[in-house]
Short mmCIF file of C-alpha atoms and ligand atoms in Angstrom, two decimals:
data_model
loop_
_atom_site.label_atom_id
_atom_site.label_comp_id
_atom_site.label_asym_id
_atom_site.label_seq_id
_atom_site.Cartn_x
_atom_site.Cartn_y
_atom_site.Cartn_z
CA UNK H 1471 -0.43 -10.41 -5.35
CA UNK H 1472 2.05 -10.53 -2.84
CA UNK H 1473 5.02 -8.40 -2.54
CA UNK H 1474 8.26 -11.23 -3.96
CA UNK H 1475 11.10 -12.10 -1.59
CA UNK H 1476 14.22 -10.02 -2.61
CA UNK H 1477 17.49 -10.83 -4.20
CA UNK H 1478 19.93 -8.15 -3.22
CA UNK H 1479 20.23 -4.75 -1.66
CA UNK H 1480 17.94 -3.02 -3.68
CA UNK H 1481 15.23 -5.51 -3.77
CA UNK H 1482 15.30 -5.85 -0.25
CA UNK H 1483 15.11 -2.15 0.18
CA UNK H 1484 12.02 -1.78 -2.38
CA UNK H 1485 10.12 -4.56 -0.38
CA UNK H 1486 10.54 -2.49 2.58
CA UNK H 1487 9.52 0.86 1.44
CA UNK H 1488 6.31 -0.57 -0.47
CA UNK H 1489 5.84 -2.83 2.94
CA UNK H 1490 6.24 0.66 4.47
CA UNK H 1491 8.61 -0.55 6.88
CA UNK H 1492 11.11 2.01 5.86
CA UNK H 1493 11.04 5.56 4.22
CA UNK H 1494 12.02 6.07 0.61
CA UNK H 1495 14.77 8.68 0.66
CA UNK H 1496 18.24 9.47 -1.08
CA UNK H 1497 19.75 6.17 -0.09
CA UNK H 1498 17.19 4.15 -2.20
CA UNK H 1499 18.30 6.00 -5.27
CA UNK H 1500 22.19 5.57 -4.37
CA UNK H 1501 20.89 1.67 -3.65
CA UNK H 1502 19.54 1.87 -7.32
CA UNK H 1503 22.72 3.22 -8.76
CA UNK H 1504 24.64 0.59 -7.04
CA UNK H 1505 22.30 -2.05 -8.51
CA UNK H 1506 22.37 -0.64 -11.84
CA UNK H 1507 26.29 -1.01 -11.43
CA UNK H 1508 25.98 -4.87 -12.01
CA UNK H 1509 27.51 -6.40 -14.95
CA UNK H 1510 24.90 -8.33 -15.95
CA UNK H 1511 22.16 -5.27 -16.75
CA UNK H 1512 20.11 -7.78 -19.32
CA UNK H 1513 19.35 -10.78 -16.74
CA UNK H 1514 20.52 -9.37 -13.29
CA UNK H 1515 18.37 -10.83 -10.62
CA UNK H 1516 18.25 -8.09 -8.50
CA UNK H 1517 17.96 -5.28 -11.43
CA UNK H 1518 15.22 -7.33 -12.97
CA UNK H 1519 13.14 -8.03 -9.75
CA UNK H 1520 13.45 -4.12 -8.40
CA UNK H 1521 12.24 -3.51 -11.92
CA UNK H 1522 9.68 -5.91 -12.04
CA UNK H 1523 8.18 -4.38 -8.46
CA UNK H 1524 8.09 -1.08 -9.79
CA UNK H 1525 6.37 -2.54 -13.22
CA UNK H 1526 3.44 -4.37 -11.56
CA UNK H 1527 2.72 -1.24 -9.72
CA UNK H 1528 1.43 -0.02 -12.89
CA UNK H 1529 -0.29 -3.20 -13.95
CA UNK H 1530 -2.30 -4.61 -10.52
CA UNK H 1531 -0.09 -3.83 -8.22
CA UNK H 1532 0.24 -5.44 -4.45
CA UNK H 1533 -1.61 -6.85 -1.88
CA UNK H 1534 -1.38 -4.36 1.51
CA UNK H 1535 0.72 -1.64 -0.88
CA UNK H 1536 -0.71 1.81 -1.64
CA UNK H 1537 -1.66 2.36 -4.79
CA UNK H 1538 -0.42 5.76 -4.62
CA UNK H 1539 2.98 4.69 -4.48
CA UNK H 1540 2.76 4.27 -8.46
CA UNK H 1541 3.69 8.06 -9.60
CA UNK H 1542 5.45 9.04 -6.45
CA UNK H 1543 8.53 10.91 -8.30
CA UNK H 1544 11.51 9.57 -5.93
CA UNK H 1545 10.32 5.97 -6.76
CA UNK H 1546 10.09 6.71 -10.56
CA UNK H 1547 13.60 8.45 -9.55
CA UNK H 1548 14.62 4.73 -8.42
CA UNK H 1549 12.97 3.12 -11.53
CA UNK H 1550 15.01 5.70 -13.90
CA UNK H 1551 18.21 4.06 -13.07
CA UNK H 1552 17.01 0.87 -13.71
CA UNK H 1553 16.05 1.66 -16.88
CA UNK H 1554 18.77 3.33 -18.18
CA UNK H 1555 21.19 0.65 -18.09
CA UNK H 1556 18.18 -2.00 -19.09
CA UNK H 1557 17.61 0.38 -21.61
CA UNK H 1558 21.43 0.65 -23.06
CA UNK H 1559 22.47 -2.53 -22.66
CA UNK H 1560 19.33 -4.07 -25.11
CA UNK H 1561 20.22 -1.19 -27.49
CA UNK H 1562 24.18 -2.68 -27.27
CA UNK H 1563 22.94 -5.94 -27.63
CA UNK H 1564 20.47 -5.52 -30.44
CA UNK H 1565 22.74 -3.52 -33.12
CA UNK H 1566 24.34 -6.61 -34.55
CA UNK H 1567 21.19 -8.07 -34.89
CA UNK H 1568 19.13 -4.94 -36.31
CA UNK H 1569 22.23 -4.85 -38.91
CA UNK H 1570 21.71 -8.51 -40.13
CA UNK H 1571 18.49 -8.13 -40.87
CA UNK H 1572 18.57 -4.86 -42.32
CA UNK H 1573 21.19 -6.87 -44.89
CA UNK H 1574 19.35 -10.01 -45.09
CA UNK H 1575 16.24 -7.72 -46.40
CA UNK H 1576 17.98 -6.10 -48.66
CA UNK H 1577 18.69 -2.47 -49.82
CA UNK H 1578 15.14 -1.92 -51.22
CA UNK H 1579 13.14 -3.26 -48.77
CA UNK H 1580 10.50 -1.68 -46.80
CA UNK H 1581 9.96 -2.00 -43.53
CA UNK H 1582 7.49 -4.63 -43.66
CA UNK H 1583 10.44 -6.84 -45.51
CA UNK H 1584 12.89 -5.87 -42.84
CA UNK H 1585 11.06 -6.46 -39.66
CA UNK H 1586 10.66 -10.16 -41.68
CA UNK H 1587 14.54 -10.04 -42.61
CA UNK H 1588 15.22 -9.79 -39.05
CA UNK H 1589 13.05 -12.61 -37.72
CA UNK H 1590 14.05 -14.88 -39.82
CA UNK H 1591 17.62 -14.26 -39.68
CA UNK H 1592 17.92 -14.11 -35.93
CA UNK H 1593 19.73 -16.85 -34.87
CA UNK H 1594 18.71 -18.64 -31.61
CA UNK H 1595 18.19 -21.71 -30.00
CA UNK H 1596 14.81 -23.53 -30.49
CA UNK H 1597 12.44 -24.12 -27.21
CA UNK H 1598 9.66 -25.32 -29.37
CA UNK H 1599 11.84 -27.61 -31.53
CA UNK H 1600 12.70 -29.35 -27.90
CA UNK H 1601 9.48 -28.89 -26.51
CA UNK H 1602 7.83 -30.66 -29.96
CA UNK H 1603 10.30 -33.96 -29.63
CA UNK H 1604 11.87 -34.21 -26.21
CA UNK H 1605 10.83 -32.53 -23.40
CA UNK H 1606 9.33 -34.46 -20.25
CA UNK H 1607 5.90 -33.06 -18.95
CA UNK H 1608 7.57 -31.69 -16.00
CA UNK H 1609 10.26 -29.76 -18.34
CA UNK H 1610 6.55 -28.42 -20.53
CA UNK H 1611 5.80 -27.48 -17.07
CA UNK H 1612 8.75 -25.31 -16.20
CA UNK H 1613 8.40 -23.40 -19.36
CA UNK H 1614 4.64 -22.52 -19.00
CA UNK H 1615 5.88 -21.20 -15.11
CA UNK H 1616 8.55 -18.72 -16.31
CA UNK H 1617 5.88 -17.81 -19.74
CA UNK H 1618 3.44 -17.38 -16.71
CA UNK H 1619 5.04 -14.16 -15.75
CA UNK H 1620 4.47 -12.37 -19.38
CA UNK H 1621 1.27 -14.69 -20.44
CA UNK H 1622 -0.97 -14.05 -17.49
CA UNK H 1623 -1.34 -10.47 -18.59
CA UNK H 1624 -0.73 -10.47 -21.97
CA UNK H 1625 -1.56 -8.16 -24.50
CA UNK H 1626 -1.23 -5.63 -21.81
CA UNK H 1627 2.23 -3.82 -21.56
CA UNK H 1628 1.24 -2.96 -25.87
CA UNK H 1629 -1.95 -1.87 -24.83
CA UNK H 1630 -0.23 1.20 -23.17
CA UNK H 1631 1.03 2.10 -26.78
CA UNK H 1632 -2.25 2.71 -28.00
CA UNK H 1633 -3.20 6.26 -27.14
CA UNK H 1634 0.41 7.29 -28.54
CA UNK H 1635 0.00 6.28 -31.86
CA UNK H 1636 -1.20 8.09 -34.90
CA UNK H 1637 -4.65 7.09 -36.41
CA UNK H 1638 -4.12 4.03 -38.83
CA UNK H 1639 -1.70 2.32 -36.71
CA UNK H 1640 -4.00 2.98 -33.75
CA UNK H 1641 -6.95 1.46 -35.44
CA UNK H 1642 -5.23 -1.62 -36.12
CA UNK H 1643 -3.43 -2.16 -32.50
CA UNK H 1644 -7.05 -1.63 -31.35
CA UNK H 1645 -8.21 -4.69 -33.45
CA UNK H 1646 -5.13 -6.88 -32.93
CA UNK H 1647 -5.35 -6.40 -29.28
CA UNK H 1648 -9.33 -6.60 -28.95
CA UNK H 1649 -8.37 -10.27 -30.63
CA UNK H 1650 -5.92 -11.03 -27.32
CA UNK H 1651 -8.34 -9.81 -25.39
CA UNK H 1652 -10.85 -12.56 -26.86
CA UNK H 1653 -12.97 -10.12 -29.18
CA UNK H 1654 -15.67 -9.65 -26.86
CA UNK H 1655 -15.48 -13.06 -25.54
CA UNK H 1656 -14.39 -13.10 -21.57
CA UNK H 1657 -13.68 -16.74 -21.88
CA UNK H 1658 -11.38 -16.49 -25.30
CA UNK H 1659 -9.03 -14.07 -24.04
CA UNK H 1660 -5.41 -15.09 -24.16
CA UNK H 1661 -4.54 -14.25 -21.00
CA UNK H 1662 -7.91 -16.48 -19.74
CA UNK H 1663 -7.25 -19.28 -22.02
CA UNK H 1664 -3.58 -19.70 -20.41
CA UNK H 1665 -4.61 -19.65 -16.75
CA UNK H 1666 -6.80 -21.93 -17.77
CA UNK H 1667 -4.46 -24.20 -19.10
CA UNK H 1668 -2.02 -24.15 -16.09
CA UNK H 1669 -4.99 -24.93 -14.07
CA UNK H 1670 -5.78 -28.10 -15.74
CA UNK H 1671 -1.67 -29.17 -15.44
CA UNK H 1672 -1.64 -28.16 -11.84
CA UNK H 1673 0.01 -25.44 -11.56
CA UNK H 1674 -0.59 -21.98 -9.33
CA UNK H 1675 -2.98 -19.86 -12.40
CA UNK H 1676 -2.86 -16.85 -9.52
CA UNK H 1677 -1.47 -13.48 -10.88
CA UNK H 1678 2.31 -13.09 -9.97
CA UNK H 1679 1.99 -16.66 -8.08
CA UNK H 1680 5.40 -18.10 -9.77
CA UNK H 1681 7.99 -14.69 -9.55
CA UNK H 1682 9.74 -15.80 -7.00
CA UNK H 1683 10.62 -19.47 -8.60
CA UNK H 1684 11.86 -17.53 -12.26
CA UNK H 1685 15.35 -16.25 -12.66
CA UNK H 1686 16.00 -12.78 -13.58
CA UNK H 1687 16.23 -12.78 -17.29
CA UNK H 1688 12.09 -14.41 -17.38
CA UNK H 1689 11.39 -10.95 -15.10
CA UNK H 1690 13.71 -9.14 -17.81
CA UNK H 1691 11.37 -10.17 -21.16
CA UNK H 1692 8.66 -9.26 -18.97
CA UNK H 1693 10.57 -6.01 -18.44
CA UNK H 1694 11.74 -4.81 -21.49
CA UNK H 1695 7.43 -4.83 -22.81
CA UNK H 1696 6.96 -2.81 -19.88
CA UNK H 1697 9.80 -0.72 -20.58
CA UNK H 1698 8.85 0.38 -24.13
CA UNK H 1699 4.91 0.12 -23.30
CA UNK H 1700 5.24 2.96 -20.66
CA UNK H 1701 7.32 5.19 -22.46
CA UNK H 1702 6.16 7.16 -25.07
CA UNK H 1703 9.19 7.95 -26.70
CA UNK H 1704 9.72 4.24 -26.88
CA UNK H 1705 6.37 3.89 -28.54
CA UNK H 1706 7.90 2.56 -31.76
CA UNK H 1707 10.27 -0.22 -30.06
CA UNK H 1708 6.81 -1.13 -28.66
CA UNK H 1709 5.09 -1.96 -31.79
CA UNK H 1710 8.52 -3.71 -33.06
CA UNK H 1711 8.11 -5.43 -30.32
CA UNK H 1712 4.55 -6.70 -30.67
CA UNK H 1713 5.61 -7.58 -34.38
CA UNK H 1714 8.17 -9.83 -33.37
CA UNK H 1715 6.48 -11.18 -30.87
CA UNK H 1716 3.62 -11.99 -33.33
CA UNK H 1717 5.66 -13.63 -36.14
CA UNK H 1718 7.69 -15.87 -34.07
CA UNK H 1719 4.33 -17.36 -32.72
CA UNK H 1720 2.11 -19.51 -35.16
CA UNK H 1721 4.73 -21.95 -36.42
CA UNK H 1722 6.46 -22.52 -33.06
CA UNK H 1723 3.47 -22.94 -31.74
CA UNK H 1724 2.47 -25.64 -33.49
CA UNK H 1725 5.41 -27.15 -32.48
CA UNK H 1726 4.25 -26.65 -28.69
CA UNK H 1727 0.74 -28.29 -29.46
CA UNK H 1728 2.50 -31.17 -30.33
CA UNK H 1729 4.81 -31.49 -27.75
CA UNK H 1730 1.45 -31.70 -25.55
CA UNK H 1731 0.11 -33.88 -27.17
CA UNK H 1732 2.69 -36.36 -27.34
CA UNK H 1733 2.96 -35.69 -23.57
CA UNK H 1734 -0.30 -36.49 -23.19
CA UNK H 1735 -1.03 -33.13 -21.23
CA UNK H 1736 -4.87 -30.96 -20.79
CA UNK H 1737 -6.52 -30.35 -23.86
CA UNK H 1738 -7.17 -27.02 -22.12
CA UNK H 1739 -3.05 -26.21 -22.61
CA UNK H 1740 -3.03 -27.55 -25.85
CA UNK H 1741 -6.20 -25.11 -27.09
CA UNK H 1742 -4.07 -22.05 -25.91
CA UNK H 1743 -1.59 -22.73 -28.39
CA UNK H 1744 -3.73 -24.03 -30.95
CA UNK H 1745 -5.26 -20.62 -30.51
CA UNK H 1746 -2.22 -19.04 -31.31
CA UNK H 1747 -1.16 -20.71 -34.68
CA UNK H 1748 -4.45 -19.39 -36.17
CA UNK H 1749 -4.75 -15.55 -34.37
CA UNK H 1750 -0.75 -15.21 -34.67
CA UNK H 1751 -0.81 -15.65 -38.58
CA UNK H 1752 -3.65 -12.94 -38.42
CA UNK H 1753 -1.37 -10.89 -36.19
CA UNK H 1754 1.74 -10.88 -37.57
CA UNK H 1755 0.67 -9.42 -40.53
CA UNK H 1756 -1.19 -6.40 -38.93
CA UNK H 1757 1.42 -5.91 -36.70
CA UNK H 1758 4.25 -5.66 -39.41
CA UNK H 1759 2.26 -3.96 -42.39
CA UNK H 1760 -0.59 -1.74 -40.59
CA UNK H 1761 0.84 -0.80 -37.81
CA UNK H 1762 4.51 -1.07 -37.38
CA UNK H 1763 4.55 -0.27 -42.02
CA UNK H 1764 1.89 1.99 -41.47
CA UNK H 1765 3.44 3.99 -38.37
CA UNK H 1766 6.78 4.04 -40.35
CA UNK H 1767 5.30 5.87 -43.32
CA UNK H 1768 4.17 8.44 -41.38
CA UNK H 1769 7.00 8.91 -39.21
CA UNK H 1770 10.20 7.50 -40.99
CA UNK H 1771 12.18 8.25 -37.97
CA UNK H 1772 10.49 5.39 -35.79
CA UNK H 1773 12.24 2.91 -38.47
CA UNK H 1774 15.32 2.33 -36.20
CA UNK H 1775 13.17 2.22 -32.98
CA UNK H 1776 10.54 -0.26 -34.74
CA UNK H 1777 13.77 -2.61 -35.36
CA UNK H 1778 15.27 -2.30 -32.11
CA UNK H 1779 11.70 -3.67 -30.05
CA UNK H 1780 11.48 -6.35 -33.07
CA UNK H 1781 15.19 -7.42 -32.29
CA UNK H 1782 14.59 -6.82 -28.66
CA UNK H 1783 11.87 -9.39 -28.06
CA UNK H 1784 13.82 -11.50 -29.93
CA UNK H 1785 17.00 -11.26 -28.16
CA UNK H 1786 15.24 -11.65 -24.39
CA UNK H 1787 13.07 -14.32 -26.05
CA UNK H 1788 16.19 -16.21 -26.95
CA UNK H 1789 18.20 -15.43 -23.59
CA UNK H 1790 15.28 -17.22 -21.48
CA UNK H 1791 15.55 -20.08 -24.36
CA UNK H 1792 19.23 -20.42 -24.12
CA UNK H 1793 19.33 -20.62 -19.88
CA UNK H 1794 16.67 -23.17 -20.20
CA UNK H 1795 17.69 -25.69 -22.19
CA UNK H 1796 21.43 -25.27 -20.51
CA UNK H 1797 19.88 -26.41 -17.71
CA UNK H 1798 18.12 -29.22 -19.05
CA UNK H 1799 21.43 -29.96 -20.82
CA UNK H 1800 22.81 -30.03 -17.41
CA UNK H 1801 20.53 -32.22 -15.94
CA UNK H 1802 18.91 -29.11 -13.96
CA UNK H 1803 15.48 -27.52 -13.69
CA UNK H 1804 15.78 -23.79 -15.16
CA UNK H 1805 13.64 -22.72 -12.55
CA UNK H 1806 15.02 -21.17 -9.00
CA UNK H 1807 15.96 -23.75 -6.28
CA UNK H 1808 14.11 -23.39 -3.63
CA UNK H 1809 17.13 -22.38 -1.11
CA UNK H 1810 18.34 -20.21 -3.68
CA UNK H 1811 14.72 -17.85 -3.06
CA UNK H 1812 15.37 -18.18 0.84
CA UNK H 1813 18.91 -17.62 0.95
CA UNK H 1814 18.47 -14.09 -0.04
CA UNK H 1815 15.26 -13.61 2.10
CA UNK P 484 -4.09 -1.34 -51.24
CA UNK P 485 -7.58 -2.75 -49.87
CA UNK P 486 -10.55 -3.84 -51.88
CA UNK P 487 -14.16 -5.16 -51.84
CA UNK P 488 -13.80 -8.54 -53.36
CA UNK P 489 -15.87 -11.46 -53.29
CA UNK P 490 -13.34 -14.27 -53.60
CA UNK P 491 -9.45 -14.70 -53.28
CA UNK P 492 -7.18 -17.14 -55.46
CA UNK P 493 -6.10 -20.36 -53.05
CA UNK P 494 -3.59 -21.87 -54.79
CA UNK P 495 -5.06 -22.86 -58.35
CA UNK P 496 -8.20 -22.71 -56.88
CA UNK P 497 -10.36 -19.67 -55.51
CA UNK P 498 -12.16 -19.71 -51.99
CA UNK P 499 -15.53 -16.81 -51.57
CA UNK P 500 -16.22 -14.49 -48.73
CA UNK P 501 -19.66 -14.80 -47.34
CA UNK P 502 -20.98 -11.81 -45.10
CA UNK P 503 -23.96 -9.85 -44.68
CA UNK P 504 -23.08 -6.54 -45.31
CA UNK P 505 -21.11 -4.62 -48.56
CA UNK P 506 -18.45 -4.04 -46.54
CA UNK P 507 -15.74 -6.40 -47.26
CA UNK P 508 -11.97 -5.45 -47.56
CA UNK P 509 -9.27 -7.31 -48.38
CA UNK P 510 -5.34 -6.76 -48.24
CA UNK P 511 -2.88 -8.76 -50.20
CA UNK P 512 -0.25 -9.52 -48.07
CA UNK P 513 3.28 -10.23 -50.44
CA UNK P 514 4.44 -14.24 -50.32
CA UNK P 515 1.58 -14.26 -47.72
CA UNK P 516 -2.05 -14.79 -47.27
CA UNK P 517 -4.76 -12.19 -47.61
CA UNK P 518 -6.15 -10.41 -44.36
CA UNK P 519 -9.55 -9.76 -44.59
CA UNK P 520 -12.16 -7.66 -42.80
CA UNK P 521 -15.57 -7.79 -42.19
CA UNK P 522 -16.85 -11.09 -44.04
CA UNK P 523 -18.81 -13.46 -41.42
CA UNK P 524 -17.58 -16.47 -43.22
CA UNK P 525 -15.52 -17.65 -46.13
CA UNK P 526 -16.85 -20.76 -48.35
CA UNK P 527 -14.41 -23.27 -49.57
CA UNK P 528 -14.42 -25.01 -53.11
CA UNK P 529 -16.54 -28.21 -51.27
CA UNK P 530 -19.01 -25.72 -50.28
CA UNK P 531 -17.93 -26.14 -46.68
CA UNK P 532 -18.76 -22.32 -44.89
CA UNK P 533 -16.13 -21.73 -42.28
CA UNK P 534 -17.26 -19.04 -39.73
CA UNK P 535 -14.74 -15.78 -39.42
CA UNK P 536 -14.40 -16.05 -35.42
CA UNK P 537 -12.18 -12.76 -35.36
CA UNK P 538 -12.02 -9.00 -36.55
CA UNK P 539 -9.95 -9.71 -38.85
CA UNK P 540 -8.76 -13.35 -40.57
CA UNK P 541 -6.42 -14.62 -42.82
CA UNK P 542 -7.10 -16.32 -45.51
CA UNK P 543 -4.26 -18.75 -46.68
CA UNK P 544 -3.39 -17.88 -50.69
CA UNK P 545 -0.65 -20.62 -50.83
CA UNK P 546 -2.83 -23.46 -50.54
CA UNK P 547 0.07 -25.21 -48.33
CA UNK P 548 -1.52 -24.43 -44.99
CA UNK P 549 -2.89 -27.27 -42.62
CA UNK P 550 -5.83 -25.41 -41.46
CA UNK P 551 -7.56 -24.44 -44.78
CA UNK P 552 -9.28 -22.01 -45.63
CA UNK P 553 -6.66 -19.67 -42.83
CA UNK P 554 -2.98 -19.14 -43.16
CA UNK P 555 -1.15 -20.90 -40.26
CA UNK P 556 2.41 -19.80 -40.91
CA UNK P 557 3.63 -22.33 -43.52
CA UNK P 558 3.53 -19.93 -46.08
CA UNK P 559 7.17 -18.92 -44.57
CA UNK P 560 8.68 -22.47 -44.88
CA UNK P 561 7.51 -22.51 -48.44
CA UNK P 562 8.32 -19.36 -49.71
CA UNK P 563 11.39 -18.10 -47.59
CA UNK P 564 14.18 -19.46 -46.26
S1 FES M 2896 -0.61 -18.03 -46.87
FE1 FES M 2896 -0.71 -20.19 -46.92
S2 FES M 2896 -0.03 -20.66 -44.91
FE2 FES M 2896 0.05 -18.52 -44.90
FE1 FE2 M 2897 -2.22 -13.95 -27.77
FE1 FE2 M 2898 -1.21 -12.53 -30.99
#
């Protein structure tokens, strides 16, 4: 993968140093501190991309970029910053919501019942309801290029979770995740069975081949898995993440199969999804009750951490949602403009 | 909470786990369907054997779900708001 083209100070100045065209020294952590000033910490462009950089370098990293690069302390320094603001402004963002469906649960409910509570009364707009009745092939298109960024390695950022979990919830991330990862079957994993299907609609299936064209808050949802998946002490907003991520998936899903079929698109697209109504009913239900229940019974404290990933995805789930149909409503793409990525360059 | 069972109530009707070895579990999952582990297939009331392609599956207990014998979400519009 290739090393994106910045969009700001900081950006700039990470492409550099990984380029090694420049040193990393004090000023890139004062450049990070002026980024992490911006008022937008949930979808800022620069914030998100820096982030993003210093992510992948974790995952597969770049083309012509020492691999070293990934634990040297004044970048993680640099990638601190970032994440502290990323970090407060979800947990700011997510309390209302964590609240609502604490209440909507009920005062006897386990966790199991909240972590449903919350889905299902998290309000946000509907890509899949759009997607189902009215969206043109090229707007199908758009959204499978900004999913691209999360879907092309998923199941990874939770797969960093696993070591840090206790027994019982470990065994069952284990066989949730050896399902994304096609249960023993190279051509049945997820990740596999999407590149496939952008293939077969003509788009770019390469690793990292569509950051530059998504807008900050696609890099942010990307972000915020990466966020709790290399932390340990985030290790229970990681699972609530998963969970969420797992029972907001079979029903919409549906929706997106037929959406593509009433576009007429691949089969090969329409089996991802189809894939997903089917393994997502299976995983929603591990992923609330035996691991995200069973990690909570053992360790009552990761309750309020298990809500805030579950309200998390939801809330950077629904932010990419909301831009994109705005711009459809608009009569725009929701992707970048093309001078928009060179402007900056 | 799990169990070795043989078969699982569908609806008003009952569908039977097939698999080679003993080692069958189930888990009831409340207002939803019923994860099992370790069956290779699950027969439906026609007869009709439907392979278990993953670890685990679930097997829909509502009887409203369009891909019978597995739980594809529906249970949710049915049950909950
Ligand atoms: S239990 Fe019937 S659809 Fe889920
Ligand atoms: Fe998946
Ligand atoms: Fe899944």
């Amino acid at each position: 993968m290739h090393l994106p083209a910045p969009r700001g100070p900081l950006s700039a100045h990470l492409v550099d140093v990984l380029a090694g065209e420049v040193v990393l020294d004090a000023t890139s952590v004062a450049a990070a501190r002026a980024a992490a000033g911006t008022s937008a910490p949930l979808t800022d462009d620069d914030l998100h991309l820096s982030l993003w950089m210093l992510y992948e370098l974790h995952y597969r990293g770049f083309d012509g970029v020492d691999d070293g690069w990934e634990w040297e302390p004044q970048l993680l320094a640099v990638r601190r910053e970032l994440e502290t603001v990323y970090e407060r402004a979800l947990r700011t963002a997510c309390r209302k919501a964590v609240d609502a469906g604490v209440a909507a649960a009920g005062p006897d409910a386990d966790l199991p019942e909240q972590l449903f509570g919350l889905v299902s009364s998290f309000d946000g707009p509907s890509l899949a309801k759009h997607l189902h009745r009215e969206a043109t092939a090229e707007q199908f298109k758009e959204v499978l290029v900004h999913r691209s960024i999360y879907q092309l390695k998923e199941a990874d950022p939770h797969t960093w979770t696993i070591p840090r979990l206790p027994d019982g919830p470990k065994v069952a991330l284990v066989e949730l995740q050896y399902d994304e990862y096609g249960a023993g079957r190279a051509h049945r994993q997820h990740a596999h069975l999407f590149a496939e299907g952008m293939a077969t609609c003509g788009l770019d299936r390469t690793y990292g081949a569509y950051v530059d064209a998504v807008p900050g808050l696609t890099l942010a949802l990307s972000n915020a898995m990466s966020l709790f998946g290399l932390h340990r002490r985030l290790r229970g907003a990681s699972v609530g993440h998963l969970a969420a991520l797992e029972a907001t998936s079979s029903l919409p899903c549906k929706k997106y199969v037929g959406g593509i079929r009433r576009l007429d698109l691949p089969e090969e697209i329409a089996e991802y999804f189809d894939e997903h109504v089917e393994a997502d009913a299976v995983h929603e239900q591990v992923a609330v009750r035996d691991i995200c229940g069973a990690l909570v019974e053992q360790q009552p404290e990761l309750r309020t951490e298990v809500l805030f990933g579950a309200a998390a995805c939801l809330l950077t789930d629904s932010l990419l949602a909301e831009h994109v149909l705005t711009s459809w409503q608009l009569g725009l793409g929701s992707l970048r403009q093309p001078q928009q990525t060179e402007a900056v360059a | 909470m799990s169990a070795t069972a043989r078969s699982i109530a569908v609806g008003e009707g009952e569908v039977t786990l097939e698999s080679a070895t003993a080692e069958v579990t189930t888990r009831v999952c409340p207002n939803g369907p019923v994860l099992v582990r370790g069956a290779d297939a699950v027969r439906d009331e026609d007869g009709t054997l439907h392979p278990a392609t993953r670890p685990v599956v679930a097997v829909c207990a509502c009887a409203k779900s369009q891909r019978m014998p597995w739980c594809d979400g529906t249970h949710k519009v049915v049950r909950r708001g």
